[in-house]
mmCIF file of C-alpha atoms in Angstrom:
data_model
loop_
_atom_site.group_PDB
_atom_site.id
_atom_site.type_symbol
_atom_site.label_atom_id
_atom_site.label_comp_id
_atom_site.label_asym_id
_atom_site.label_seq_id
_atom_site.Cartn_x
_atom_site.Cartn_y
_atom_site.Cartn_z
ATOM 1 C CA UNK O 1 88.445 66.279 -31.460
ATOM 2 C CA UNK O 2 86.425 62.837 -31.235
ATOM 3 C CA UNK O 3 88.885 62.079 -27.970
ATOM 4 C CA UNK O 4 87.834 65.129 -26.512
ATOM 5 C CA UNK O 5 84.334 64.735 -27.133
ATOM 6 C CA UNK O 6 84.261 61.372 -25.342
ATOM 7 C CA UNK O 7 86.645 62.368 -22.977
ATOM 8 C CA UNK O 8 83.626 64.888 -21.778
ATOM 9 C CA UNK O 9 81.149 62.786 -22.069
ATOM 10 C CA UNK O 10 83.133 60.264 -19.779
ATOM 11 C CA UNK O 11 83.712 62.778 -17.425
ATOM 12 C CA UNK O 12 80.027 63.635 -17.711
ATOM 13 C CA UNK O 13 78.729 60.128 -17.387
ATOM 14 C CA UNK O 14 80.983 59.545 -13.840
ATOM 15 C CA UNK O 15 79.393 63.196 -12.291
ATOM 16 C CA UNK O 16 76.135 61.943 -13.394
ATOM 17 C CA UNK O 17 76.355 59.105 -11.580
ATOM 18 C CA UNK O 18 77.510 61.043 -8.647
ATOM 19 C CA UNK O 19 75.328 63.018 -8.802
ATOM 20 C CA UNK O 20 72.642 60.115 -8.712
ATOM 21 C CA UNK O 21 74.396 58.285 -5.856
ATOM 22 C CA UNK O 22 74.153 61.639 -3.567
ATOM 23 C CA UNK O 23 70.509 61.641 -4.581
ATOM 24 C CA UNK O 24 70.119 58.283 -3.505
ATOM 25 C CA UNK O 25 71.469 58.524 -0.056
ATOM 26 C CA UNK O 26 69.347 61.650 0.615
ATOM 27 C CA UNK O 27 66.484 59.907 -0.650
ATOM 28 C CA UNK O 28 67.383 56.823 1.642
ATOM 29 C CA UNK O 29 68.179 58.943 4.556
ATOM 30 C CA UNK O 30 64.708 61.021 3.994
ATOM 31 C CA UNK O 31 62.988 57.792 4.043
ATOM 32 C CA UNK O 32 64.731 56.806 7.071
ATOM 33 C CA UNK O 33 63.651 60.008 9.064
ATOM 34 C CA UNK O 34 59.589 59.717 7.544
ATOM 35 C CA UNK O 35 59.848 56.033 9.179
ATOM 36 C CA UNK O 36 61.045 56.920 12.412
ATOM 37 C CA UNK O 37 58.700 59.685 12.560
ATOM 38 C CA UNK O 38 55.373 58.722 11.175
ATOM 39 C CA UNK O 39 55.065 55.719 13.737
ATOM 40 C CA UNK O 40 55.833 58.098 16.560
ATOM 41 C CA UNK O 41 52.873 60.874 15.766
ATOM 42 C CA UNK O 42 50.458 58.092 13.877
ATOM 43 C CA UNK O 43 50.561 55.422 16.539
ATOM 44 C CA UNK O 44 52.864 57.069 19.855
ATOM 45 C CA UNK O 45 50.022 57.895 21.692
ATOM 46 C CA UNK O 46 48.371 54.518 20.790
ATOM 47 C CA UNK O 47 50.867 52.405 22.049
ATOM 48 C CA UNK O 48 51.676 54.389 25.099
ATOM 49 C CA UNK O 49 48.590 54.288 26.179
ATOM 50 C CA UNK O 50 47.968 50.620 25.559
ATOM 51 C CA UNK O 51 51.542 49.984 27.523
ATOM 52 C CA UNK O 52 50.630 51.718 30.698
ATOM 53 C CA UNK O 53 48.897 50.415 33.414
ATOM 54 C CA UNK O 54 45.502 51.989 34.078
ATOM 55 C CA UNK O 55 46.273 55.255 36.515
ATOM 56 C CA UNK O 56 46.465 55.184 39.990
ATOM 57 C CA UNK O 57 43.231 56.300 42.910
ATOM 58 C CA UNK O 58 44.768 59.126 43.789
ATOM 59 C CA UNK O 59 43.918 59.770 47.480
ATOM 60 C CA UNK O 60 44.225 63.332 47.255
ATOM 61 C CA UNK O 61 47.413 63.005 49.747
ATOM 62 C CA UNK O 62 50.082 64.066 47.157
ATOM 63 C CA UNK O 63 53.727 62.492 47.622
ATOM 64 C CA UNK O 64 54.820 62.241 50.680
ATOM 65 C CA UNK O 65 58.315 62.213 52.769
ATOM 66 C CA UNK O 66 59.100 58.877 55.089
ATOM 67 C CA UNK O 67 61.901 57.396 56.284
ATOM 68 C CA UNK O 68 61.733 55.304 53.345
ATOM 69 C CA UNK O 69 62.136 57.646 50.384
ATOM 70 C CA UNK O 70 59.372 59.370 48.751
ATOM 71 C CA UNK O 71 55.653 58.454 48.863
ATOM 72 C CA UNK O 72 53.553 58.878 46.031
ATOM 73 C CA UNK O 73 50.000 58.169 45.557
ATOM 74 C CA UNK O 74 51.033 55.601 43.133
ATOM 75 C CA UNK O 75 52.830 53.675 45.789
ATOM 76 C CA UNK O 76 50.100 54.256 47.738
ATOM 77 C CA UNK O 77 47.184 52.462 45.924
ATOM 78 C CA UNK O 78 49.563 49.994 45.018
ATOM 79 C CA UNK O 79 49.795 49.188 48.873
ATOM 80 C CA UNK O 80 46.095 48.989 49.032
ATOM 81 C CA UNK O 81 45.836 47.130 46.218
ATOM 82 C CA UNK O 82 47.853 44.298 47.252
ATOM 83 C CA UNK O 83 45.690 43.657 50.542
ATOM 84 C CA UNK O 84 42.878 43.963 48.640
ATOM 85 C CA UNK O 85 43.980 40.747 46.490
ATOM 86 C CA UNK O 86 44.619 39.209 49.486
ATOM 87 C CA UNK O 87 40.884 40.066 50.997
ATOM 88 C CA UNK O 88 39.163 38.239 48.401
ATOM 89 C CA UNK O 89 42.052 35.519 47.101
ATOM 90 C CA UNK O 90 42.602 33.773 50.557
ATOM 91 C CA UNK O 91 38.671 33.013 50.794
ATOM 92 C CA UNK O 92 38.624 32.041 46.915
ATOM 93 C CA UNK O 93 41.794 29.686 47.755
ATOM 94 C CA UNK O 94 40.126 28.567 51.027
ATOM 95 C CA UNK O 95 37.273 27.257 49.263
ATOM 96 C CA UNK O 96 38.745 25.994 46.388
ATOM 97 C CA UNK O 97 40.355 23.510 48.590
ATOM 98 C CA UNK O 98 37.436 22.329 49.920
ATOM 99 C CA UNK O 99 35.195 22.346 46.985
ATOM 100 C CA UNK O 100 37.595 21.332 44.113
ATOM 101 C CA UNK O 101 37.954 17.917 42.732
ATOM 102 C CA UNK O 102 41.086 17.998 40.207
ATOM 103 C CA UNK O 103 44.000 17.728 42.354
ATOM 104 C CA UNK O 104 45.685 20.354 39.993
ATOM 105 C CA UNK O 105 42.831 22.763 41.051
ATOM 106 C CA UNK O 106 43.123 22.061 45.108
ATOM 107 C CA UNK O 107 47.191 22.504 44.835
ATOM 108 C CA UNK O 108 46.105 26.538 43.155
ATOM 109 C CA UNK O 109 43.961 27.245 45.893
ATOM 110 C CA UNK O 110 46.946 26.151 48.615
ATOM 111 C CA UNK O 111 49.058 28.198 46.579
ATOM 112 C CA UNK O 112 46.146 30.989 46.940
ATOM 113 C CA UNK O 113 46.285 30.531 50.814
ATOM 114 C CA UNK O 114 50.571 30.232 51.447
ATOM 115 C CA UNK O 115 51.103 33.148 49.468
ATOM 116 C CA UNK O 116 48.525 35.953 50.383
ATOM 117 C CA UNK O 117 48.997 34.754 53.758
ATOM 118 C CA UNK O 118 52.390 35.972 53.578
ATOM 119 C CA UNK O 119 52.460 38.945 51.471
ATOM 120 C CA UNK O 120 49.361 40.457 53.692
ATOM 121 C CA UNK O 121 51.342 40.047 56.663
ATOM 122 C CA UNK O 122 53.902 41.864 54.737
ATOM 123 C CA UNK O 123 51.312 44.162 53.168
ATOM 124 C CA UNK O 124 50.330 45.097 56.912
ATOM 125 C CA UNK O 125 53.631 45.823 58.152
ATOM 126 C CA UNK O 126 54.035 48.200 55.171
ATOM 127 C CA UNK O 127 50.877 49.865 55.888
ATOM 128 C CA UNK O 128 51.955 50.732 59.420
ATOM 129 C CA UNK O 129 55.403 51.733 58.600
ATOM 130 C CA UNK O 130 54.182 54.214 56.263
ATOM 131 C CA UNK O 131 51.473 54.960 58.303
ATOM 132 C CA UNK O 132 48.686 54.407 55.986
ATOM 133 C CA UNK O 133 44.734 52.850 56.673
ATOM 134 C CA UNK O 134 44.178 49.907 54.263
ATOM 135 C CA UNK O 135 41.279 48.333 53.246
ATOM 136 C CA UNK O 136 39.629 45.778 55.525
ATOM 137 C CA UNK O 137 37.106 44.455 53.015
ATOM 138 C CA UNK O 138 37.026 43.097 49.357
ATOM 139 C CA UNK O 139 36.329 46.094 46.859
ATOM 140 C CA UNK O 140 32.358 45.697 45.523
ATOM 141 C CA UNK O 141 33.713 44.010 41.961
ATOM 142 C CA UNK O 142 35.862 41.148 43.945
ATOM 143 C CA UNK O 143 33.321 40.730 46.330
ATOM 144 C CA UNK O 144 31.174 39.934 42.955
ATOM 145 C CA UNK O 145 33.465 37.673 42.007
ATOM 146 C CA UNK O 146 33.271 35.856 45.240
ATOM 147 C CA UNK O 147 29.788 35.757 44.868
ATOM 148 C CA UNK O 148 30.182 34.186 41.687
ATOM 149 C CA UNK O 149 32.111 31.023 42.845
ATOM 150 C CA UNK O 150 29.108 30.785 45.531
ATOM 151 C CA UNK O 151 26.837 30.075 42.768
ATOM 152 C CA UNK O 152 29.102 28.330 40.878
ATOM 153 C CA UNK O 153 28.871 24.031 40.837
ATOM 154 C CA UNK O 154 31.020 21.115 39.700
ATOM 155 C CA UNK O 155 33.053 21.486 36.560
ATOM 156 C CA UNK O 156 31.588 25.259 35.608
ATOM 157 C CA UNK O 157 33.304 25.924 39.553
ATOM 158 C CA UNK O 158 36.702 24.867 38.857
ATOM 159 C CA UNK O 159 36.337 26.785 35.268
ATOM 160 C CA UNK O 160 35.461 29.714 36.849
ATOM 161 C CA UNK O 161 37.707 29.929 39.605
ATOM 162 C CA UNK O 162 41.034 29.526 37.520
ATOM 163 C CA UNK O 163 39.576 31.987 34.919
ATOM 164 C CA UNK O 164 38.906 34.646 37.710
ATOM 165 C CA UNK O 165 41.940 34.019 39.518
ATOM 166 C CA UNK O 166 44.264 33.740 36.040
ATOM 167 C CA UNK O 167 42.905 37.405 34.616
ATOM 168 C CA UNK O 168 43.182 38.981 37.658
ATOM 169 C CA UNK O 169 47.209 38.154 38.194
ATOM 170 C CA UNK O 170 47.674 38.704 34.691
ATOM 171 C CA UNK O 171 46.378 42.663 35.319
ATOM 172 C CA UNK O 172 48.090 42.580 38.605
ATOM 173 C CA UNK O 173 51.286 41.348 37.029
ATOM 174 C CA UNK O 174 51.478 44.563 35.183
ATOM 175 C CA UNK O 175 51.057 46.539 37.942
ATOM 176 C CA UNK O 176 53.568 44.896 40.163
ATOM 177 C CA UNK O 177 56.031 45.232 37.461
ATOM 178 C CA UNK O 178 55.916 49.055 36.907
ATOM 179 C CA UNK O 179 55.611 50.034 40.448
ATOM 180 C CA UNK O 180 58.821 47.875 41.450
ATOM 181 C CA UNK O 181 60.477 49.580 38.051
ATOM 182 C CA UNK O 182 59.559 53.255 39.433
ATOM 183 C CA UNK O 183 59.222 53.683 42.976
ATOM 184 C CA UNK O 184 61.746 55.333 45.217
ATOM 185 C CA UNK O 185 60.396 53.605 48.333
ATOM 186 C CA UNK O 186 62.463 51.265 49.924
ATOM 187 C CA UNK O 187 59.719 49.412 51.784
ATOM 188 C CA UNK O 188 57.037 49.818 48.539
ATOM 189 C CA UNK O 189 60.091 48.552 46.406
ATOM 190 C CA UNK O 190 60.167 45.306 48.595
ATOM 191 C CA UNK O 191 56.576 44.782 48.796
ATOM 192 C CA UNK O 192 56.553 44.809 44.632
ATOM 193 C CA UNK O 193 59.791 42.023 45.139
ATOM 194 C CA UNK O 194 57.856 39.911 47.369
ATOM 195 C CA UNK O 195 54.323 40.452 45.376
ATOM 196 C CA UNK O 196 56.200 39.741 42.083
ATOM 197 C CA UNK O 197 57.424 36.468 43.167
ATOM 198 C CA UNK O 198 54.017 35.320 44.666
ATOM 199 C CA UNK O 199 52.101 36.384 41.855
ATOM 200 C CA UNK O 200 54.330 34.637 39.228
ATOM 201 C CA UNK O 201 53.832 30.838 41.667
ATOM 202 C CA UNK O 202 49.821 31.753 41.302
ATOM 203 C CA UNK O 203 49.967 32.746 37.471
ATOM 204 C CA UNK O 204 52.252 29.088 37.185
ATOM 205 C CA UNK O 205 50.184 26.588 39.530
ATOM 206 C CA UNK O 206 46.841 28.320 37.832
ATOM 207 C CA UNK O 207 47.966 27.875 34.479
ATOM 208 C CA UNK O 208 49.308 24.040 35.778
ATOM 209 C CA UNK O 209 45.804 23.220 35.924
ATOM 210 C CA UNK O 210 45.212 22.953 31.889
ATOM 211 C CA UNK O 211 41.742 24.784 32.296
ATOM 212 C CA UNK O 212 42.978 28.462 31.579
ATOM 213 C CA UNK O 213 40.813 30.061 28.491
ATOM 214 C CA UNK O 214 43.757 31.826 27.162
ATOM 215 C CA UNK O 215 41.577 33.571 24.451
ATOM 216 C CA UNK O 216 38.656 34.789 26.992
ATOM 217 C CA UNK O 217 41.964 36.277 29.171
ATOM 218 C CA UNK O 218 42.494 38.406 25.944
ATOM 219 C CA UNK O 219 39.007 39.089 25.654
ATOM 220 C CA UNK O 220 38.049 39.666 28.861
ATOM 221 C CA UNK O 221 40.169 41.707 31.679
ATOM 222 C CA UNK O 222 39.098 42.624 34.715
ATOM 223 C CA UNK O 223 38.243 46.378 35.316
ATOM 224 C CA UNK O 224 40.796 47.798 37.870
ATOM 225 C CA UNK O 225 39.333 47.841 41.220
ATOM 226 C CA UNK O 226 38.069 50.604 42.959
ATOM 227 C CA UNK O 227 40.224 50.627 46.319
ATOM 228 C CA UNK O 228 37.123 51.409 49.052
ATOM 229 C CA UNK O 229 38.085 53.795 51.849
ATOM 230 C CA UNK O 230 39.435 51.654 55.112
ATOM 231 C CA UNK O 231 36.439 52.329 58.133
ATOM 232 C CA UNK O 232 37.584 53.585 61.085
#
């Protein structure tokens, strides 16, 4: 009788713990699932929104069909934008050359001038390809910028033109990258190539220069520019 007794209460004591071992693994596999889901509804929305790039001027035009593959208005302002860097980063190299005194600052501006000279000749070729107007001035918050270095002297000039120039490739960097990830124009896609490469040399010889404010770039970003309407 005592054999039985702890025969059943063996038998007992291993389902128990079976029984606690299944309970465990739902419990762990519940936990699991909360995890994964509580970040996606708490903070999804958060981080998507704080991973995309501002959204696009849309021109009203809707995607188009070229020779090229589809046309979006996405591609589209990213066109613009990328002569309008170059309508307000050629004069900013231009004149860092000739009023800079740290050799490290002169080099950026050179850097400023070789590369937009390029890419806006590429820019341009784009823009009649696809057959789109561009911009033929700097958009009201570069021009301010501009206007800044003008009033700018001495040490506070140098400052201020790697600042300006360093937060406004870091923004564009972002840009660059999605549309090159996403667009299904051949000719857009090749633009992004050639602007990815040239903004990467500015963000290098800018940073080169040992006067970048990392913390104000975090701070501080510039506002995406407002693409103005090309006269006729």
């Amino acid at each position: 009788m005592l054999s039985f007794r702890r025969s059943n209460v063996a038998a007992m004591s291993v389902a128990s713990r079976h029984v606690m071992g299944t309970l465990i693994v739902i419990g762990a596999l519940a936990f699991t699932l909360v995890a994964l889901l509580v970040p996606v509804q708490k903070f999804g929305g958060t981080t998507a929104s704080a991973a995309t790039v501002p959204s696009a001027d849309d021109d009203g035009a809707g995607t188009l069909s070229t020779a090229f593959g589809p046309l979006t208005p996405q591609d589209r302002d990213f066109v613009r934008k990328v002569r309008l860097a170059g309508l307000w980063e050629l004069p900013a190299g231009r004149q860092a050359q000739q009023r800079a005194t740290r050799p490290a600052v002169r080099t950026a501006g050179e850097h400023l001038i070789e590369g937009h000279t390029a890419l806006d000749r590429h820019v341009r070729d784009v823009g009649q390809a696809l057959g789109m107007e561009l911009p033929d001035r700097p958009s009201a918050q570069q021009q301010g910028w501009l206007d800044q270095l003008d009033k700018a002297q001495g040490n506070e000039y140098e400052r201020l033109f790697v600042q300006l120039l360093r937060r406004a490739h870091g923004k564009v960097f972002t840009l660059v990258a999605q549309i090159r990830a996403q667009t299904r124009n051949s000719m857009v896609r090749d633009l992004a190539t050639d602007a990815n490469n040239t903004v990467l040399d500015h963000i290098s010889v800018l940073e080169a220069s040992g006067l970048v404010d990392f913390d104000g770039l975090a701070d501080v970003s510039p506002a995406p520019s407002t693409v103005p309407r090309p006269t006729k």
